[in-house]
CSV table of C-alpha atoms in Angstrom, one decimal:
chain,number,residue,atom,x,y,z
A,1,MET,CA,24.3,-31.1,53.8
A,2,PRO,CA,22.4,-31.9,50.6
A,3,SER,CA,18.6,-32.2,50.6
A,4,SER,CA,16.7,-35.0,49.0
A,5,GLY,CA,14.9,-34.4,45.6
A,6,PHE,CA,15.8,-33.6,42.1
A,7,PHE,CA,17.0,-30.1,42.7
A,8,ALA,CA,19.1,-30.9,45.8
A,9,LYS,CA,18.7,-27.3,47.0
A,10,THR,CA,18.1,-25.7,50.3
A,11,MET,CA,17.2,-22.2,51.4
A,12,PHE,CA,18.9,-20.0,53.9
A,13,LEU,CA,17.1,-18.1,56.7
A,14,GLN,CA,18.0,-14.4,56.9
A,15,SER,CA,15.6,-13.3,59.6
A,16,LEU,CA,12.5,-14.4,61.5
A,17,ALA,CA,10.0,-12.0,63.3
A,18,SER,CA,6.5,-12.1,64.8
A,19,ALA,CA,3.7,-9.7,65.4
A,20,PHE,CA,0.6,-9.7,67.5
A,21,PRO,CA,-2.5,-7.4,68.0
A,22,PRO,CA,-2.2,-5.0,70.9
A,23,HIS,CA,-5.3,-6.3,72.7
A,24,VAL,CA,-4.3,-8.9,75.4
A,25,PHE,CA,-6.7,-10.9,77.4
A,26,SER,CA,-5.9,-13.4,80.1
A,27,GLN,CA,-7.9,-16.6,80.4
A,28,SER,CA,-9.5,-15.1,83.5
A,29,ASP,CA,-10.5,-12.0,81.4
A,30,CYS,CA,-12.1,-14.3,78.8
A,31,LEU,CA,-13.9,-16.2,81.6
A,32,GLU,CA,-15.5,-13.0,82.9
A,33,ILE,CA,-16.4,-11.9,79.4
A,34,ALA,CA,-18.1,-15.2,78.7
A,35,LYS,CA,-20.1,-15.1,81.9
A,36,SER,CA,-21.7,-11.8,80.9
A,37,THR,CA,-22.0,-12.2,77.2
A,38,PRO,CA,-25.7,-12.6,76.0
A,39,ALA,CA,-24.6,-15.2,73.4
A,40,VAL,CA,-23.1,-17.4,76.1
A,41,LYS,CA,-26.1,-17.0,78.4
A,42,GLY,CA,-28.2,-18.4,75.5
A,43,LEU,CA,-26.3,-21.7,75.3
A,44,LYS,CA,-27.7,-24.9,76.6
A,45,PRO,CA,-26.7,-25.5,80.2
A,46,ARG,CA,-24.3,-28.3,79.3
A,47,SER,CA,-22.6,-26.2,76.6
A,48,LYS,CA,-22.2,-23.2,78.9
A,49,ALA,CA,-20.7,-25.4,81.6
A,50,LEU,CA,-18.2,-26.8,79.1
A,51,LEU,CA,-17.1,-23.4,78.0
A,52,LEU,CA,-16.7,-22.0,81.5
A,53,LYS,CA,-14.9,-25.1,82.7
A,54,ILE,CA,-12.3,-24.9,80.0
A,55,LEU,CA,-11.7,-21.2,80.5
A,56,ALA,CA,-11.3,-21.7,84.3
A,57,GLY,CA,-9.2,-24.8,84.0
A,58,ASP,CA,-5.5,-25.6,83.4
A,59,SER,CA,-5.3,-25.3,79.6
A,60,GLY,CA,-1.6,-24.3,79.6
A,61,ILE,CA,-2.7,-20.9,78.3
A,62,ALA,CA,-2.1,-17.7,80.4
A,63,LYS,CA,-3.1,-15.1,77.8
A,64,ARG,CA,-4.0,-14.5,74.2
A,65,HIS,CA,-4.0,-11.6,71.7
A,66,PHE,CA,-7.1,-10.6,69.8
A,67,ALA,CA,-7.4,-8.1,66.9
A,68,LEU,CA,-10.8,-6.9,68.1
A,69,GLY,CA,-10.5,-5.1,71.4
A,70,ASP,CA,-14.2,-4.7,72.3
A,71,PRO,CA,-15.1,-7.5,74.7
A,72,ASP,CA,-18.8,-6.8,74.4
A,73,THR,CA,-18.8,-8.0,70.8
A,74,MET,CA,-16.1,-10.6,71.0
A,75,PHE,CA,-18.4,-13.7,70.9
A,76,ASP,CA,-21.4,-12.3,69.1
A,77,ARG,CA,-20.7,-11.0,65.6
A,78,SER,CA,-22.4,-11.6,62.2
A,79,ALA,CA,-20.7,-13.5,59.4
A,80,GLU,CA,-20.1,-10.2,57.6
A,81,GLN,CA,-18.6,-8.5,60.6
A,82,LEU,CA,-16.3,-11.5,61.1
A,83,ASN,CA,-15.0,-11.4,57.6
A,84,CYS,CA,-14.7,-7.6,57.6
A,85,GLU,CA,-12.5,-8.0,60.6
A,86,PHE,CA,-10.3,-10.4,58.8
A,87,GLU,CA,-10.1,-8.1,55.7
A,88,VAL,CA,-8.8,-5.3,57.8
A,89,GLU,CA,-6.6,-7.1,60.4
A,90,ALA,CA,-4.9,-9.9,58.4
A,91,PRO,CA,-3.0,-7.7,56.0
A,92,LYS,CA,-2.2,-5.2,58.8
A,93,LEU,CA,-0.7,-7.9,61.1
A,94,ALA,CA,1.1,-9.8,58.2
A,95,GLY,CA,2.6,-6.5,57.1
A,96,LYS,CA,3.8,-5.7,60.6
A,97,ALA,CA,5.5,-9.1,61.0
A,98,LEU,CA,7.1,-8.8,57.5
A,99,GLN,CA,8.4,-5.3,58.1
A,100,LYS,CA,10.0,-6.5,61.4
A,101,ALA,CA,11.7,-9.4,59.5
A,102,LEU,CA,12.9,-7.0,56.8
A,103,ASP,CA,14.3,-4.6,59.4
A,104,GLU,CA,16.1,-7.5,61.1
A,105,ALA,CA,17.6,-8.5,57.8
A,106,GLY,CA,18.6,-4.9,56.9
A,107,MET,CA,16.5,-5.0,53.8
A,108,LYS,CA,13.7,-3.1,52.0
A,109,ALA,CA,10.5,-4.6,50.7
A,110,ARG,CA,11.6,-3.7,47.1
A,111,GLU,CA,14.4,-6.2,47.4
A,112,LEU,CA,12.0,-9.1,47.6
A,113,ASP,CA,11.4,-11.2,44.5
A,114,ALA,CA,8.4,-13.2,45.9
A,115,LEU,CA,6.0,-13.3,48.8
A,116,PHE,CA,4.2,-16.4,50.1
A,117,VAL,CA,1.4,-16.0,52.6
A,118,CYS,CA,-0.7,-18.7,54.3
A,119,THR,CA,-3.9,-18.2,56.3
A,120,CYS,CA,-7.2,-20.1,56.9
A,121,THR,CA,-9.2,-17.8,59.2
A,122,GLY,CA,-10.8,-15.6,56.5
A,123,TYR,CA,-11.0,-15.0,52.8
A,124,LEU,CA,-9.7,-12.3,50.5
A,125,CYS,CA,-9.6,-12.1,46.7
A,126,PRO,CA,-7.0,-10.9,45.8
A,127,GLY,CA,-5.3,-12.5,48.7
A,128,VAL,CA,-3.5,-11.1,51.8
A,129,SER,CA,-0.2,-11.1,49.8
A,130,SER,CA,-1.6,-8.4,47.4
A,131,HIS,CA,-2.4,-6.0,50.2
A,132,VAL,CA,0.9,-6.6,52.1
A,133,ALA,CA,2.9,-6.1,48.9
A,134,GLU,CA,1.1,-2.8,48.3
A,135,HIS,CA,1.4,-1.5,51.8
A,136,LEU,CA,5.1,-2.3,52.1
A,137,GLY,CA,6.0,-1.1,48.6
A,138,MET,CA,7.1,-4.3,46.9
A,139,ARG,CA,8.0,-4.2,43.2
A,140,ARG,CA,5.1,-4.7,40.8
A,141,GLU,CA,6.8,-7.6,39.2
A,142,ALA,CA,7.3,-9.5,42.4
A,143,PHE,CA,5.7,-13.0,42.5
A,144,LEU,CA,2.8,-13.2,45.0
A,145,ASN,CA,1.3,-16.5,46.2
A,146,ASP,CA,-1.4,-17.2,48.8
A,147,VAL,CA,-1.7,-20.7,50.3
A,148,VAL,CA,-5.1,-21.3,51.8
A,149,GLY,CA,-7.1,-24.3,53.1
A,150,LEU,CA,-4.4,-26.0,55.0
A,151,GLY,CA,-5.4,-25.0,58.5
A,152,CYS,CA,-3.0,-25.0,61.5
A,153,GLY,CA,-0.3,-27.0,59.5
A,154,ALA,CA,0.0,-24.4,56.7
A,155,ALA,CA,3.3,-22.8,57.6
A,156,VAL,CA,5.5,-25.8,56.6
A,157,PRO,CA,4.0,-26.4,53.2
A,158,THR,CA,4.2,-22.7,52.6
A,159,LEU,CA,7.9,-22.9,53.3
A,160,ARG,CA,8.1,-25.8,51.0
A,161,THR,CA,6.5,-23.7,48.2
A,162,ALA,CA,9.1,-21.0,48.8
A,163,HIS,CA,11.8,-23.7,48.8
A,164,GLY,CA,10.6,-24.8,45.3
A,165,PHE,CA,10.7,-21.2,44.0
A,166,LEU,CA,14.2,-20.7,45.3
A,167,ALA,CA,15.3,-24.0,43.7
A,168,ALA,CA,14.2,-22.6,40.4
A,169,ASN,CA,15.5,-19.1,41.1
A,170,PRO,CA,18.6,-19.5,43.4
A,171,GLN,CA,19.5,-15.8,43.1
A,172,ALA,CA,16.2,-14.7,44.5
A,173,THR,CA,15.1,-13.4,47.9
A,174,VAL,CA,11.7,-14.4,49.2
A,175,ALA,CA,9.5,-13.8,52.2
A,176,THR,CA,7.0,-16.1,53.9
A,177,VAL,CA,4.3,-15.0,56.2
A,178,ALA,CA,1.9,-17.1,58.3
A,179,VAL,CA,-1.0,-15.0,59.6
A,180,GLU,CA,-4.2,-15.9,61.4
A,181,ILE,CA,-7.0,-13.8,62.8
A,182,CYS,CA,-8.5,-16.6,64.7
A,183,SER,CA,-10.8,-14.2,66.5
A,184,ALA,CA,-12.4,-13.6,63.0
A,185,ALA,CA,-13.8,-17.1,63.4
A,186,PHE,CA,-15.1,-16.6,67.0
A,187,TYR,CA,-18.8,-17.0,67.7
A,188,VAL,CA,-20.9,-19.0,70.1
A,189,ASP,CA,-23.1,-22.0,69.5
A,190,ASP,CA,-23.6,-25.4,71.1
A,191,SER,CA,-21.0,-27.2,69.0
A,192,PRO,CA,-18.1,-28.5,71.2
A,193,GLY,CA,-15.6,-27.7,68.6
A,194,VAL,CA,-16.7,-24.0,68.5
A,195,LEU,CA,-16.7,-23.8,72.2
A,196,ILE,CA,-13.2,-25.3,72.6
A,197,SER,CA,-11.9,-23.0,69.9
A,198,LEU,CA,-13.1,-20.0,71.9
A,199,CYS,CA,-10.9,-21.1,74.7
A,200,LEU,CA,-7.7,-22.0,72.8
A,201,PHE,CA,-7.1,-19.8,69.8
A,202,GLY,CA,-5.4,-16.3,69.5
A,203,ASP,CA,-4.2,-14.0,66.7
A,204,GLY,CA,-0.7,-13.7,65.5
A,205,ALA,CA,1.7,-13.7,62.5
A,206,SER,CA,5.2,-14.9,61.8
A,207,ALA,CA,7.4,-13.7,58.8
A,208,ALA,CA,10.7,-14.9,57.5
A,209,ILE,CA,13.2,-13.8,54.8
A,210,TRP,CA,14.9,-16.5,52.8
A,211,LYS,CA,17.6,-16.7,50.1
A,212,GLY,CA,18.7,-19.4,47.8
A,213,LYS,CA,22.4,-18.8,48.7
A,214,GLY,CA,23.6,-18.2,52.2
A,215,GLU,CA,26.6,-17.5,54.4
A,216,GLU,CA,28.4,-19.5,57.0
A,217,GLY,CA,26.4,-19.8,60.3
A,218,GLN,CA,23.0,-19.3,58.7
A,219,TYR,CA,20.4,-21.9,59.1
A,220,GLU,CA,19.5,-23.9,56.0
A,221,ALA,CA,16.1,-25.5,55.6
A,222,GLY,CA,15.2,-28.6,53.6
A,223,GLU,CA,14.1,-32.3,53.9
A,224,PHE,CA,10.4,-31.4,53.7
A,225,ARG,CA,7.9,-34.2,54.2
A,226,THR,CA,4.1,-34.4,54.3
A,227,LEU,CA,1.6,-37.0,55.5
A,228,HIS,CA,-2.1,-37.0,54.5
A,229,ARG,CA,-4.8,-38.9,56.3
A,230,PRO,CA,-8.0,-38.1,54.5
A,231,GLU,CA,-9.9,-40.7,56.5
A,232,ASP,CA,-9.5,-38.4,59.5
A,233,ARG,CA,-10.6,-35.2,57.6
A,234,GLU,CA,-13.9,-34.8,59.4
A,235,LYS,CA,-12.1,-34.8,62.8
A,236,ILE,CA,-10.5,-31.4,62.3
A,237,ARG,CA,-11.6,-28.9,59.7
A,238,PHE,CA,-13.6,-25.7,59.1
A,239,VAL,CA,-17.1,-26.0,57.8
A,240,ASN,CA,-19.5,-23.3,56.7
A,241,ALA,CA,-22.2,-22.5,59.2
A,242,GLY,CA,-24.4,-19.7,57.9
A,243,GLY,CA,-21.4,-18.0,56.4
A,244,LYS,CA,-19.3,-18.4,59.5
A,245,LEU,CA,-16.3,-20.7,60.0
A,246,ARG,CA,-17.2,-23.5,62.4
A,247,ASN,CA,-14.2,-25.4,63.7
A,248,LYS,CA,-14.7,-29.2,64.0
A,249,LEU,CA,-12.5,-30.7,66.6
A,250,HIS,CA,-12.9,-34.4,67.5
A,251,ARG,CA,-11.6,-35.6,70.9
A,252,SER,CA,-9.2,-38.0,69.1
A,253,VAL,CA,-7.2,-35.3,67.4
A,254,PRO,CA,-4.3,-35.4,69.9
A,255,GLU,CA,-3.8,-39.1,69.2
A,256,VAL,CA,-4.1,-38.6,65.5
A,257,ALA,CA,-1.5,-35.9,65.6
A,258,GLY,CA,0.8,-38.0,67.7
A,259,GLU,CA,0.6,-40.9,65.4
A,260,ALA,CA,1.3,-38.8,62.3
A,261,VAL,CA,4.2,-36.9,63.9
A,262,ARG,CA,5.8,-40.1,65.1
A,263,GLU,CA,5.7,-41.5,61.5
A,264,LEU,CA,7.3,-38.3,60.1
A,265,TYR,CA,9.9,-38.3,62.8
A,266,ALA,CA,10.9,-41.9,62.0
A,267,ALA,CA,11.7,-40.7,58.4
A,268,ARG,CA,14.1,-37.9,59.6
A,269,ARG,CA,17.5,-37.6,58.0
A,270,SER,CA,19.4,-37.3,61.3
A,271,ASP,CA,18.9,-36.6,65.0
A,272,PRO,CA,18.1,-33.0,66.0
A,273,ASP,CA,19.1,-31.0,69.0
A,274,GLN,CA,15.5,-30.1,69.5
A,275,ILE,CA,12.0,-30.7,68.1
A,276,ILE,CA,10.0,-27.6,67.4
A,277,ALA,CA,6.2,-28.3,67.1
A,278,HIS,CA,2.9,-26.5,66.4
A,279,THR,CA,1.2,-25.8,69.8
A,280,GLY,CA,-2.2,-27.4,69.1
A,281,GLY,CA,-3.2,-27.4,72.8
A,282,ARG,CA,-2.1,-28.8,76.1
A,283,ASP,CA,-3.3,-32.3,75.4
A,284,VAL,CA,-1.7,-32.3,71.9
A,285,VAL,CA,1.7,-31.3,73.4
A,286,ASP,CA,1.4,-34.0,76.0
A,287,VAL,CA,0.8,-36.7,73.3
A,288,LEU,CA,3.7,-35.4,71.2
A,289,GLU,CA,6.1,-35.7,74.1
A,290,ALA,CA,4.8,-39.2,74.8
A,291,ALA,CA,5.3,-40.1,71.1
A,292,ILE,CA,8.9,-38.8,71.0
A,293,PRO,CA,9.9,-39.1,74.7
A,294,GLU,CA,13.5,-38.0,74.2
A,295,PHE,CA,12.4,-34.4,73.9
A,296,THR,CA,10.6,-31.9,76.1
A,297,LEU,CA,8.8,-29.3,73.9
A,298,LYS,CA,9.6,-26.3,76.1
A,299,GLU,CA,9.4,-23.7,73.4
A,300,THR,CA,6.1,-25.1,72.1
A,301,ARG,CA,4.7,-24.9,75.6
A,302,ARG,CA,5.9,-21.3,76.1
A,303,ILE,CA,4.2,-20.2,73.0
A,304,LEU,CA,1.0,-21.9,74.0
A,305,ARG,CA,1.2,-20.2,77.4
A,306,ASP,CA,1.9,-16.7,76.1
A,307,TYR,CA,-0.2,-16.6,72.9
A,308,GLY,CA,-2.6,-19.7,72.9
A,309,ASN,CA,-3.0,-21.6,69.6
A,310,CYS,CA,-2.4,-19.1,66.8
A,311,SER,CA,-2.9,-21.7,64.2
A,312,SER,CA,-0.4,-21.7,61.3
A,313,PRO,CA,2.2,-19.2,62.8
A,314,CYS,CA,2.8,-21.3,65.9
A,315,VAL,CA,5.6,-23.6,64.7
A,316,LEU,CA,7.5,-20.5,63.6
A,317,LEU,CA,6.8,-18.7,66.8
A,318,ALA,CA,8.3,-21.6,68.7
A,319,LEU,CA,11.3,-21.6,66.3
A,320,GLU,CA,11.8,-17.9,67.0
A,321,GLU,CA,11.6,-18.7,70.7
A,322,ARG,CA,14.3,-21.4,70.4
A,323,MET,CA,16.6,-19.2,68.3
A,324,ARG,CA,16.3,-16.4,70.9
A,325,HIS,CA,17.5,-18.6,73.8
A,326,ASP,CA,19.6,-21.4,72.3
A,327,GLU,CA,22.3,-20.2,70.0
A,328,ASP,CA,24.3,-23.5,69.9
A,329,ASP,CA,21.9,-25.7,68.0
A,330,GLN,CA,23.2,-27.3,64.9
A,331,ARG,CA,20.1,-29.1,63.8
A,332,LEU,CA,16.4,-28.8,64.4
A,333,TRP,CA,13.4,-30.9,63.4
A,334,LEU,CA,10.1,-29.0,62.9
A,335,THR,CA,6.5,-30.2,62.5
A,336,SER,CA,3.1,-28.8,62.0
A,337,PHE,CA,-0.3,-30.5,61.6
A,338,GLY,CA,-4.0,-29.8,61.2
A,339,ALA,CA,-6.9,-29.8,58.7
A,340,GLY,CA,-6.8,-32.6,56.2
A,341,PHE,CA,-5.8,-34.4,58.4
A,342,SER,CA,-2.3,-33.6,57.3
A,343,ALA,CA,1.0,-33.4,59.1
A,344,HIS,CA,4.3,-31.8,57.8
A,345,SER,CA,7.9,-31.7,58.8
A,346,PHE,CA,11.2,-30.2,57.7
A,347,GLU,CA,14.7,-29.9,59.0
A,348,MET,CA,17.1,-27.0,59.7
A,349,TRP,CA,20.8,-27.2,60.1
A,350,ARG,CA,24.0,-25.1,60.0
């Protein structure tokens, strides 16, 4: 099926794989840590009550993975410590996911012509892609590109960037990686967005291998679309707070996301077998299902339950979950959303 746009190209999925840090904490674990952490004890009573209420409540999350395994320092680290954690852990986790995707595709890193990496939970210059390319042994002439500043929605525009590269280089093989060390943005203050983030986010990575030419039965990807709502930018974004990343989350975000996703879905090329969405949070998933009531987002809810909101990798984690259990799908519609406010979608078919 042809894709819209001048190049009328698609890209073909060769493999998809995920990776998570080894340290696993249930929400009950996080609740007990929060109760005993000096940083939490120093909160205003109302803020402390909010944090403990969310951790003890029905968030739709059973457990999360964190790169830092020491619970005594989980919520009380300096800006330098947080970014150092990201410098160490983001390339490591991205490389682990990419190596799994390469193994699944029966390929070596030297066969890759390009690597596209998205992240928003820390900063490296040169970017994560440089470190991953070195550690896995990619060719020196491979094209490396880091996509930053797009928040939870970044995986889909990163795929769109890879799609453009393959349109210009149809013989190429490329990799995409979405990696977030959300725990590198964990700290405690009285901001509701910061406190909610402590209760929702976890660490993870998802990597995929793509080719400009495919074989029968492989998924194609195309029909990329994006919607920007800058008037809602201040409702969901990172701001700098003494060198730390402070997450702003307005209570209207679920409704904003629902409206944007509904608009994107109305522009779809054809009806899918299933919708695959970024996890967001329990309230976000509830709103999405109300916006498109023909679908139950079971894969999205499973990822939220088992990993929390991992930010940009989540839509691909849900796709991997779908592909693992439902082999008869012919068409999927995928969406991610976040800082900007922006929302993105694309379609897959075979």
